[in-house]
XYZ file of C-alpha atoms in Angstrom:
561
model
C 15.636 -24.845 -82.065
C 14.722 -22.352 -80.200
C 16.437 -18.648 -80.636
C 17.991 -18.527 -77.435
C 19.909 -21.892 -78.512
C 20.684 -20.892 -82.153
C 22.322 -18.205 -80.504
C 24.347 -19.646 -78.375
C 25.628 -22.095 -80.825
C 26.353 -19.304 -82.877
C 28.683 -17.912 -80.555
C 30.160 -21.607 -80.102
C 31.124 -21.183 -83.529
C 32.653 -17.557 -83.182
C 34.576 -18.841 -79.937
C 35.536 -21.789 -82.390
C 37.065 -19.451 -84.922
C 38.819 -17.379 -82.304
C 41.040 -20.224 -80.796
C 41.829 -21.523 -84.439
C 42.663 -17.342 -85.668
C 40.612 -17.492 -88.294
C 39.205 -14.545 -86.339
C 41.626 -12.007 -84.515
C 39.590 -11.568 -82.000
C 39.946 -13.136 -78.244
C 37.091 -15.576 -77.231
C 36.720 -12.923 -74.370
C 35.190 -10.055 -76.096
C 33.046 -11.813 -77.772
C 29.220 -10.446 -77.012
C 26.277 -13.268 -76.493
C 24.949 -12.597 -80.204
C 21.848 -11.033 -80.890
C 19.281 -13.681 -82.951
C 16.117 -11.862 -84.288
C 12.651 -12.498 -86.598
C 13.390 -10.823 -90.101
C 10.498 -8.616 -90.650
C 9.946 -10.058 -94.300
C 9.826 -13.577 -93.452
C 11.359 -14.418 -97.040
C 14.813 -13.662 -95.840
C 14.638 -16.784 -93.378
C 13.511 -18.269 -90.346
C 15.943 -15.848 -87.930
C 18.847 -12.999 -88.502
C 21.723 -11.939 -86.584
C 24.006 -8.782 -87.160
C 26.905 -10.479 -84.868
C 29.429 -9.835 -88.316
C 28.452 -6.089 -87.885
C 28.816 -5.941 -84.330
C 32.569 -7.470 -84.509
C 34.089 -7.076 -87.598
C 35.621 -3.343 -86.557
C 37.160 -4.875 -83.545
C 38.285 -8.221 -85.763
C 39.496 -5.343 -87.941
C 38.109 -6.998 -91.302
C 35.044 -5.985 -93.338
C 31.250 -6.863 -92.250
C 30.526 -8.989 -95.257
C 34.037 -10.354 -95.062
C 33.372 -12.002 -91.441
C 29.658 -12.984 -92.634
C 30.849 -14.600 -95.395
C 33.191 -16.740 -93.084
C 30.776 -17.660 -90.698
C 28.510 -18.683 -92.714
C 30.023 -22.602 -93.690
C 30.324 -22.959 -90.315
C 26.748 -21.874 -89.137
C 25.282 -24.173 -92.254
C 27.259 -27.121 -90.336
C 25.320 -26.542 -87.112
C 22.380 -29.670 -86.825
C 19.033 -27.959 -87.930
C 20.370 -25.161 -89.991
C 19.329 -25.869 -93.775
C 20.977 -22.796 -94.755
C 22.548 -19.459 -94.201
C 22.437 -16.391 -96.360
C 24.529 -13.026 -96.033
C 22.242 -9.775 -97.075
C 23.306 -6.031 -97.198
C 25.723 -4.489 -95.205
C 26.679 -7.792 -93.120
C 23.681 -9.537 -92.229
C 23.055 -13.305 -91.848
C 19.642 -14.825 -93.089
C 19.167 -18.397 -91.219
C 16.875 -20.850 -92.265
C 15.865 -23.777 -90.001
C 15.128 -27.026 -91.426
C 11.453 -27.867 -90.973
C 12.607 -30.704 -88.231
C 14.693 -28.493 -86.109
C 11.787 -25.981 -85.984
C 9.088 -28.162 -84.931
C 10.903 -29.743 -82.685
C 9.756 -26.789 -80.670
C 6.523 -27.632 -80.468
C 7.574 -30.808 -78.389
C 9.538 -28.896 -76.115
C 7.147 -26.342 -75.009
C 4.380 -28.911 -74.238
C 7.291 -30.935 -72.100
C 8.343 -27.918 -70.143
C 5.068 -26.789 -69.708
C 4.314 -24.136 -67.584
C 8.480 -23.339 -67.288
C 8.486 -22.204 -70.836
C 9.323 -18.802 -70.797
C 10.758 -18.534 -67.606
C 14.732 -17.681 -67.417
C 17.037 -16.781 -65.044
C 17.916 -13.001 -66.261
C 17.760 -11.502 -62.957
C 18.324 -14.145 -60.471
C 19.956 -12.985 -57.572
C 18.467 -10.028 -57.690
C 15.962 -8.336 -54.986
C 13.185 -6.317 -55.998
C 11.043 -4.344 -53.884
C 8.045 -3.362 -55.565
C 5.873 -0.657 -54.110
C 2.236 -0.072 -55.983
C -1.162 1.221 -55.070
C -0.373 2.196 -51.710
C -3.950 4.169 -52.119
C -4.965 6.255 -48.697
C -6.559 4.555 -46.685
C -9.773 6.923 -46.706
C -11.320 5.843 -49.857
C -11.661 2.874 -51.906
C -9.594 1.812 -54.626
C -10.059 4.566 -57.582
C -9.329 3.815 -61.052
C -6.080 4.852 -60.777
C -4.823 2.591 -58.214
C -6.692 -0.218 -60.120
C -4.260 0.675 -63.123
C -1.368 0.288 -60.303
C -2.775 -3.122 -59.161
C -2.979 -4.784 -62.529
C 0.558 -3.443 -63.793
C 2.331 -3.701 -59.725
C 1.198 -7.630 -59.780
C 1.841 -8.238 -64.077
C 5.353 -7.246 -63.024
C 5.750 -8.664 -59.909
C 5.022 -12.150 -61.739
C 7.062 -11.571 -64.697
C 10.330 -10.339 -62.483
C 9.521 -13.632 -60.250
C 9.430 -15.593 -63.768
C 12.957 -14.462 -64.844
C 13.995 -15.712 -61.303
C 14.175 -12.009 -59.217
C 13.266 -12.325 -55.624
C 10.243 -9.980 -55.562
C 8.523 -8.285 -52.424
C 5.225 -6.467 -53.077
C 4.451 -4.229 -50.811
C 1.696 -1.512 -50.110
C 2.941 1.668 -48.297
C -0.155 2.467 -45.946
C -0.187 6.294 -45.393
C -1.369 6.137 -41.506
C -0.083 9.027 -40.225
C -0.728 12.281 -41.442
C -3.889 15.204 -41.530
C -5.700 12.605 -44.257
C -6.785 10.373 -41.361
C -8.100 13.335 -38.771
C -10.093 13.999 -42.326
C -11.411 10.877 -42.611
C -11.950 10.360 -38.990
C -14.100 13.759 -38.740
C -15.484 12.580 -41.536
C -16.790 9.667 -40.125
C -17.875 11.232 -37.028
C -20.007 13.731 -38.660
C -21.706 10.800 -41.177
C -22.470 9.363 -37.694
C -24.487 12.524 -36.378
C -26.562 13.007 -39.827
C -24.088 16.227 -40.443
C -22.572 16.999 -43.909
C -18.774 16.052 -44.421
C -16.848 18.777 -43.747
C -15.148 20.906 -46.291
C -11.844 18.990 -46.487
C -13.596 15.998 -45.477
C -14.763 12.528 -47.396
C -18.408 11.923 -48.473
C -19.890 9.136 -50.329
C -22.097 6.306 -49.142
C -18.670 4.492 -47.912
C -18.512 6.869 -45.355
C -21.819 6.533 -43.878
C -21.105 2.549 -44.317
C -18.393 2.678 -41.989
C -19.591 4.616 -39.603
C -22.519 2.808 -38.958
C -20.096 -0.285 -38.586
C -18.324 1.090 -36.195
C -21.382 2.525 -34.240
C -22.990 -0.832 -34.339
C -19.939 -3.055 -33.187
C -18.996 -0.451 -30.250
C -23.221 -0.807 -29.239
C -22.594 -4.743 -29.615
C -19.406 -4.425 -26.922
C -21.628 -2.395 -24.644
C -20.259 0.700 -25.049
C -21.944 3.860 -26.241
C -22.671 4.727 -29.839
C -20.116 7.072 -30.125
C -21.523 10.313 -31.869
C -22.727 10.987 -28.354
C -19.168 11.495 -27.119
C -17.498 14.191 -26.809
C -15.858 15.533 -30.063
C -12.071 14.387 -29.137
C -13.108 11.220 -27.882
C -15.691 10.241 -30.863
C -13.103 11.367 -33.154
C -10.577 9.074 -31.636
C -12.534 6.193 -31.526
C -13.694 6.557 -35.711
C -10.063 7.246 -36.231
C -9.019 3.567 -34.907
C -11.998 1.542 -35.884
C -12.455 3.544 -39.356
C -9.034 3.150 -40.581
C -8.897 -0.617 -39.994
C -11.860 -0.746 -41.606
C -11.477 0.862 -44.857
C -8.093 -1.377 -44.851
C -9.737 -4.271 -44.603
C -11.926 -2.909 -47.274
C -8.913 -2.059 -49.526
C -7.187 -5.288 -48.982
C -10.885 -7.391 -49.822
C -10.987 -5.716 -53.162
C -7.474 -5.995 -54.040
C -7.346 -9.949 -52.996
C -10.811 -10.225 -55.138
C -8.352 -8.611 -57.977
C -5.980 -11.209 -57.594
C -3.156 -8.782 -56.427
C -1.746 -9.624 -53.010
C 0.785 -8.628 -50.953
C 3.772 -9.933 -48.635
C 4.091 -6.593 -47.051
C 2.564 -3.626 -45.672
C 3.766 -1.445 -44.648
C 3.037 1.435 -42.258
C 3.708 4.861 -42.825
C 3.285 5.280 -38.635
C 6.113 2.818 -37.873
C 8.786 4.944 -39.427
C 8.097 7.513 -36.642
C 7.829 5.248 -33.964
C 10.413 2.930 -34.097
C 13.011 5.642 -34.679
C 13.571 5.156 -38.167
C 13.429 8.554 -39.039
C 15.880 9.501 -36.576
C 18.361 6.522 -37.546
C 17.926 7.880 -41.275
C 18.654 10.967 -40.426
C 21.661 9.661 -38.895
C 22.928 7.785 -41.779
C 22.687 11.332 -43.951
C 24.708 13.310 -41.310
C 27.215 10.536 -40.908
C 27.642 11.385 -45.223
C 27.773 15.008 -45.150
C 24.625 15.716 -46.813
C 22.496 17.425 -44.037
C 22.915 21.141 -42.948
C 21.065 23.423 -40.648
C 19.457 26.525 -42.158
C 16.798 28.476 -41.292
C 16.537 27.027 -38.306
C 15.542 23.824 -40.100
C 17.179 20.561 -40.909
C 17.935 20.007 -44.688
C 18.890 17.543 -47.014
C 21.203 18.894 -50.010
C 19.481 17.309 -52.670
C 20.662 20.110 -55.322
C 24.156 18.573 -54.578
C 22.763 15.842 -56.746
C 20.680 17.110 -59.289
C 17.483 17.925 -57.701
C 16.387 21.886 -58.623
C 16.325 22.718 -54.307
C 17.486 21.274 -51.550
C 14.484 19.837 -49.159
C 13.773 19.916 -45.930
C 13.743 17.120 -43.495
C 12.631 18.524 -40.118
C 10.408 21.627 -40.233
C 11.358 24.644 -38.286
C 8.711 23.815 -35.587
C 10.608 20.366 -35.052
C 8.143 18.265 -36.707
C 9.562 16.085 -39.320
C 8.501 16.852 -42.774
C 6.717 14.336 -44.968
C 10.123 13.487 -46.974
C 11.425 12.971 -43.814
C 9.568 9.410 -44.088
C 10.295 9.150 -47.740
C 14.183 8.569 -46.637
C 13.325 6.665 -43.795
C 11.728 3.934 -46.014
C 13.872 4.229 -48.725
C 16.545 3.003 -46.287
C 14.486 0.562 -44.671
C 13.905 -1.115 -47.565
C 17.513 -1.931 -48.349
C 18.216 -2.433 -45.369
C 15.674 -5.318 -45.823
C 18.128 -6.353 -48.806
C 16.299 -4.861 -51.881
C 18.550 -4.178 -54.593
C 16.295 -2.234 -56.275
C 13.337 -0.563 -54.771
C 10.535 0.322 -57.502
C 8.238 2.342 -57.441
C 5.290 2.961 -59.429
C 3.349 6.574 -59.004
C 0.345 7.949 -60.460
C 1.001 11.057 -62.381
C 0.489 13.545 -60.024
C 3.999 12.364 -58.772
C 6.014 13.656 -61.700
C 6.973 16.020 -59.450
C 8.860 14.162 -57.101
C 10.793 12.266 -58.938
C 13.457 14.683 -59.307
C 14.299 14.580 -55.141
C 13.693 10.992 -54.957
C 16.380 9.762 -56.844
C 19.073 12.537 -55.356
C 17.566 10.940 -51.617
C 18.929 7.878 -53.403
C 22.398 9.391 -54.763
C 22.627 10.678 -51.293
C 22.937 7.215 -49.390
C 25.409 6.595 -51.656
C 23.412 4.564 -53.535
C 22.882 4.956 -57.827
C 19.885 6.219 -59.405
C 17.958 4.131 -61.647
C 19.884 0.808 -60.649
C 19.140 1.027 -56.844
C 15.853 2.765 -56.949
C 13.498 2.864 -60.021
C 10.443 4.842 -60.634
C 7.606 4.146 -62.977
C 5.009 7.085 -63.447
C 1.296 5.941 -65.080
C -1.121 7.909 -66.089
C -4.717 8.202 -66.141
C -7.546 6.308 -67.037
C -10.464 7.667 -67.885
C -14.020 5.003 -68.421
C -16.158 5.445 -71.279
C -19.847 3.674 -72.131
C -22.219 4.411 -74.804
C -19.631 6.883 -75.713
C -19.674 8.812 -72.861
C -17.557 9.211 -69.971
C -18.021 7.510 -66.679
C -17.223 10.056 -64.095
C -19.307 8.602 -61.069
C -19.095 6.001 -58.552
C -22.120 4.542 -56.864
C -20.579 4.242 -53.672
C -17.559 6.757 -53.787
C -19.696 9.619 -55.161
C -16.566 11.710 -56.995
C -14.348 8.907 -58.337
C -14.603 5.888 -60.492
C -13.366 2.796 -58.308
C -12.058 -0.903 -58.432
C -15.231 -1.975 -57.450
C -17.385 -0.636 -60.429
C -15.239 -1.276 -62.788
C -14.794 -5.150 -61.901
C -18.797 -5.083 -61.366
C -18.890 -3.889 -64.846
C -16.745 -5.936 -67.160
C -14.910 -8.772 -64.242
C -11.565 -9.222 -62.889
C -9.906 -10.557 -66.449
C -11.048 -7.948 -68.802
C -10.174 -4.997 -65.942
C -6.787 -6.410 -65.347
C -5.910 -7.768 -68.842
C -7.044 -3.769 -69.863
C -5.391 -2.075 -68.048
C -2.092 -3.932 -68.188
C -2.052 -3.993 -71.862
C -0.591 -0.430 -72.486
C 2.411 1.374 -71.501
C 2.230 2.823 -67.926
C 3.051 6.406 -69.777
C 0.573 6.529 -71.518
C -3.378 7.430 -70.712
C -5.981 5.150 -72.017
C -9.638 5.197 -72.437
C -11.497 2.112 -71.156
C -14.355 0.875 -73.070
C -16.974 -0.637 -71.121
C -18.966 -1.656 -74.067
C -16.309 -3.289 -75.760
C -14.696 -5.292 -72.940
C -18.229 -6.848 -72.074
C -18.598 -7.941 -75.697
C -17.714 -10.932 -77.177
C -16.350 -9.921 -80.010
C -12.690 -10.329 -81.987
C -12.545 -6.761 -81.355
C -12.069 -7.666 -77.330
C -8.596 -7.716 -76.909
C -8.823 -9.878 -73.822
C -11.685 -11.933 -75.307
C -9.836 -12.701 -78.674
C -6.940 -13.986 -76.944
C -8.891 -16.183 -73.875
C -10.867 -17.245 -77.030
C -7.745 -18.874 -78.668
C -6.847 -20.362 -75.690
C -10.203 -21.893 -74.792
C -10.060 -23.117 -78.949
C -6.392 -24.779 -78.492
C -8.440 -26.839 -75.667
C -11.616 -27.471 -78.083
C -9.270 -28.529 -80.535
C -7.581 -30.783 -78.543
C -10.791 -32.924 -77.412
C -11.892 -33.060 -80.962
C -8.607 -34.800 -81.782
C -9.147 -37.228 -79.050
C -12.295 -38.275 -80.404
C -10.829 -39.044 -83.469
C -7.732 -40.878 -82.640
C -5.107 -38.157 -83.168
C -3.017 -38.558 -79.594
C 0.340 -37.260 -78.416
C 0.759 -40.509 -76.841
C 4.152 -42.259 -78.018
C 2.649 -45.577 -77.747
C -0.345 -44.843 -80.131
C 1.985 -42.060 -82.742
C 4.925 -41.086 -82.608
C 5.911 -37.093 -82.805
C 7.831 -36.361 -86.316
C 8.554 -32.459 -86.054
C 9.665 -32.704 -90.219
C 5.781 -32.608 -90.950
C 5.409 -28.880 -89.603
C 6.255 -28.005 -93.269
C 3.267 -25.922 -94.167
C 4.268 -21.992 -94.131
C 1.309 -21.391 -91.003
C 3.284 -24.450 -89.080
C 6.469 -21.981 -89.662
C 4.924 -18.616 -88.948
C 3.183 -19.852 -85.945
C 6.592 -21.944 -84.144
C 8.632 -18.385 -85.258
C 6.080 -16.508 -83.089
C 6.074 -19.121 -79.964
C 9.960 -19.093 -80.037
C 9.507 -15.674 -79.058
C 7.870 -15.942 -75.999
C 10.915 -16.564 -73.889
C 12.661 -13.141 -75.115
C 9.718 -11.254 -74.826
C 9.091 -12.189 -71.076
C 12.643 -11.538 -70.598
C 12.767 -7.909 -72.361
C 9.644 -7.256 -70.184
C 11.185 -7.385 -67.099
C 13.656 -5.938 -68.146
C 12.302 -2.794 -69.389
C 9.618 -3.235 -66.466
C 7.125 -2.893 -69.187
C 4.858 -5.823 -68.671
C 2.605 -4.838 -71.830
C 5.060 -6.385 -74.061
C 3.659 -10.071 -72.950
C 0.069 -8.774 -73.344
C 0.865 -7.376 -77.500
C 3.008 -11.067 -77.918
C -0.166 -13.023 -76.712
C -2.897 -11.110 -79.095
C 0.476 -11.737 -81.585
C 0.328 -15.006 -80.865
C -3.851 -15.378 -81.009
C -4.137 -14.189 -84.497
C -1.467 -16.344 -85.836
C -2.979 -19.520 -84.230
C -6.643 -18.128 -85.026
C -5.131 -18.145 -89.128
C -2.902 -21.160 -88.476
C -6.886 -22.901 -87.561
C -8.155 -21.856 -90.731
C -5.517 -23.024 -92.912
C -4.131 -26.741 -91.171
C -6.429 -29.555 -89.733
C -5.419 -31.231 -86.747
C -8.259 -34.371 -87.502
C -8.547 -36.222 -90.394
C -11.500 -35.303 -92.719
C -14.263 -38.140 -92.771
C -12.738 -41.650 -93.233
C -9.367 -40.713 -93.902
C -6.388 -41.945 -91.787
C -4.303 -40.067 -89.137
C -1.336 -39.344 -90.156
C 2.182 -37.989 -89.069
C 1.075 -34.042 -89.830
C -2.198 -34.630 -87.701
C -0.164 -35.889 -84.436
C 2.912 -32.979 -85.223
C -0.343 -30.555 -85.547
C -1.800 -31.818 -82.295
C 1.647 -31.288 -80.860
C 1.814 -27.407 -82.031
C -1.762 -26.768 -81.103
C -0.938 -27.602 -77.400
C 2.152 -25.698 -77.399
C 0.228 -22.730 -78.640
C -2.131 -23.397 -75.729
C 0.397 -23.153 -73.073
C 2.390 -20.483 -74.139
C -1.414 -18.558 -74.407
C -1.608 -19.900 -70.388
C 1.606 -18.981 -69.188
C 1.211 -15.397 -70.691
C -2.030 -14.639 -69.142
C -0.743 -15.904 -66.193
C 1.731 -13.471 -66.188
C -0.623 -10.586 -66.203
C -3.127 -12.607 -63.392
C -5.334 -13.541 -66.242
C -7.439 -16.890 -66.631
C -7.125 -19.006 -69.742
C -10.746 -20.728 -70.012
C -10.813 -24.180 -70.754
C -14.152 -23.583 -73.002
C -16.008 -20.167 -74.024
């Protein structure tokens, strides 16, 4: 029985009591009830404070209502018994049957388990990385990748229609930066000022010089300065693009959309969002200016939209795609920004109050911070090809795509971490990422040694008896995996997708003591028996669950290590 189902019998029973008044209290308000581990596992197998929650509005006493429930709950199949503690509590414990039988339902819905329906029917736009396109990937945005696509999977698992997208910042003084740039790479010049440097630049630049030579046009450093800019510009953008979107694909985060930053000003989207905020009040002329009165909803000054010398300003776009993107039916756009964007949170949720639309609900915004590389105990601080910045690229070179992604998805966004190089290339326990591929790739190990002697799920050699799941590491070890489904579920809902990656190292060190403590084969001549094949049964369930969370962060689960 899993948690999810305990608790919906449990409100069965509540419902039950309701119709028959032994609870004066309609069926309607009735909450779904809230089933939890108890922290000292001697108090039961799961506890609920559903007596607490009601009994004000029932208008009896906590204990009073517990104490009422609790023949009922002990008649539900698979309870063994039900205990009230404290204030109000009630204590359930399984019977050893009921809680195996989890094990056989996890390896029959496979790579499902853990998947719900929480937010189905809902569209998410998720926006992450969105890096300029005059650089590679820096650490930064490599923190946005791995989080952006964990939570783009786990929304998708709890059934949310998800779009990731990548805002590409095409239009603006960055890319006459990176196009000078370029052009003075090209003429064996040093970058300018405000310009880029780094060996990428000179990379690209000889690209482009050598594919306009193979088209049988001139190199173009000996152009004129307005036309060699223009032609680095085009070429040098797409470029470092493709660039961008080769290392992010090699990351295993991909994209249905992206989306340029130029198009808003082209196709007139700026003007028809501009529209939309006149047509609602919010827009005045001052100054000789066009503003949007963002203090009107909480922001600490209003901003401006078109600049006095009739040039739109750069929010000007931020309103334009906020309202694009519901008007391609997100429900929710969400954001995630690197900490240097603190800042603007402030106007970009009254831009959001000012369509009409509700802060937090419609639009969401998730600011990370930094990340900062250490080896040998010393802080990385240069890139081989970048020059100033740690990117993507080195650190996947240094320590692969599953210990870079399953790193820097495993702590809150909030919070800034220190990356390890050392550590993440060893194989050690101490590994987060290796300890809990390792317990995967053991589940499997496990599995073919139990083959070889005889122990099979197969119903036509043994059949499955959940009762022999009796020892206390069977028990602490189906608790944890009943957890999984909640845990996925709070994750997305919370948008905090290092949740799944704390359950999973969870889950690894209570299957790593469960292996030290049960046998799945017999020892030397002895027989298989019924707590072999039930064993078998829990070691694969372990195994999935371990695959379908690592999925969820874009993760492999070796077979073997």
């Amino acid at each position: 029985m899993t948690p999810e189902e305990l608790a919906a019998a449990i409100r069965t029973v509540l419902e039950e009591a309701s119709a028959e008044g032994s609870l004066a209290l309609p069926a309607s308000e009735i909450p779904d009830p809230r089933v939890e581990r108890p922290r000292n596992r001697d108090h039961g197998d799961w506890s609920t404070n559903v007596a607490m929650q009601l009994a004000k509005k029932a208008g009896t006493k906590p204990r009073d209502l517990a104490e009422l429930l609790v023949p009922r709950l002990e008649a539900l199949d698979g309870v063994a018994s039900v205990e009230v503690a404290g204030p109000g509590f009630l204590n359930i414990r399984l019977d050893a049957a009921s809680a195996g039988e989890l094990a056989r339902s996890i390896v029959e819905a496979g790579e499902a388990y853990g998947r719900n329906d929480s937010l189905s029917g809902q569209h998410i736009n998720l926006e992450y990385v969105s890096a300029n396109p005059t650089g590679p990937v820096h650490l930064g945005g490599a923190r946005w990748a791995a989080v952006g696509d964990s939570l783009a999977r786990i929304l998708s698992a709890c059934g949310a229609a998800v779009t990731r997208e990548y805002y590409f910042n095409d239009h603006g003084t960055q890319i006459d930066r990176f196009a000078v740039s370029l052009l003075a790479a090209a003429r064996g010049q040093e970058a300018p000022e405000d310009g880029y440097g780094g060996a990428y630049i000179a990379e690209i630049a000889a690209r482009v010089t050598s594919d306009e030579l193979a088209a049988g046009r001139p190199a173009p450093a000996t152009l004129d300065d307005a036309e060699a800019t223009e032609i680095f510009r085009a070429r040098g953008v797409d470029l470092m693009f493709a660039s961008i979107k080769a290392e992010l694909h090699a990351f295993r985060a991909d994209f249905d959309v992206f989306f340029h930053e130029d198009s808003l000003h082209t196709s007139g989207a700026v003007t028809r969002a501009l529209g939309e905020l006149r047509k609602r009040g919010v827009i005045e002329e001052r100054d000789g200016a066009t503003w949007l009165r963002t203090t009107d909803f909480g922001d600490d000054k209003d901003r401006v939209l078109i600049k006095s010398d009739g040039n739109p300003a750069y929010f000007a776009a931020d309103t334009a795609y906020y309202l694009d993107k519901r008007d391609r039916g997100a429900d929710c756009s969400l954001y995630l920004f690197g900490a240097d964007h603190h800042g603007y949170v402030g106007r970009m949720m009254a831009m959001c109050a000012a369509y009409g639309d509700t802060p937090g609900v419609n639009m969401q915004i998730l600011i990370g911070q930094m990340v900062n590389l250490v080896k040998n105990g010393v802080p990385v601080r240069m890139s081989k090809r970048a020059g100033t910045i740690v990117t993507l690229e080195d650190l996947v070179e240094a320590v692969g795509v599953d210990a870079a992604r399953y790193a820097l998805a495993r702590s809150s966004m909030d919070s800034m971490i220190d990356i390890d190089l050392d550590l993440l290339a060893s194989s050690t326990s101490d590994n987060p990422v290796y300890y809990v591929q390792y317990a995967h790739a053991r589940t499997r190990n496990v599995a073919r040694n139990a083959a070889e002697h005889g122990v099979s799920r197969d119903p036509n050699v043994a059949s499955f008896e959940p009762a022999a799941l009796d020892d206390p590491a069977d028990t602490a070890l189906l608790g944890i995996l009943a957890q999984f489904p909640a845990t996925v579920a709070q994750a997305a809902s919370l948008r905090e997708q290092h949740r799944v990656a704390r359950y999973l190292e969870q889950l690894a060190a209570a299957y790593h003591a469960w292996y030290g403590a049960t046998r799945v084969t017999p020892r030397g001549d002895d027989a298989v028996n019924s707590g072999h094949v039930a064993r078998l049964w829990l070691n694969d369930a372990v195994g999935q669950v371990l695959a379908n969370g690592l999925g969820l962060l874009g993760v492999s689960a070796p077979e073997r290590m």
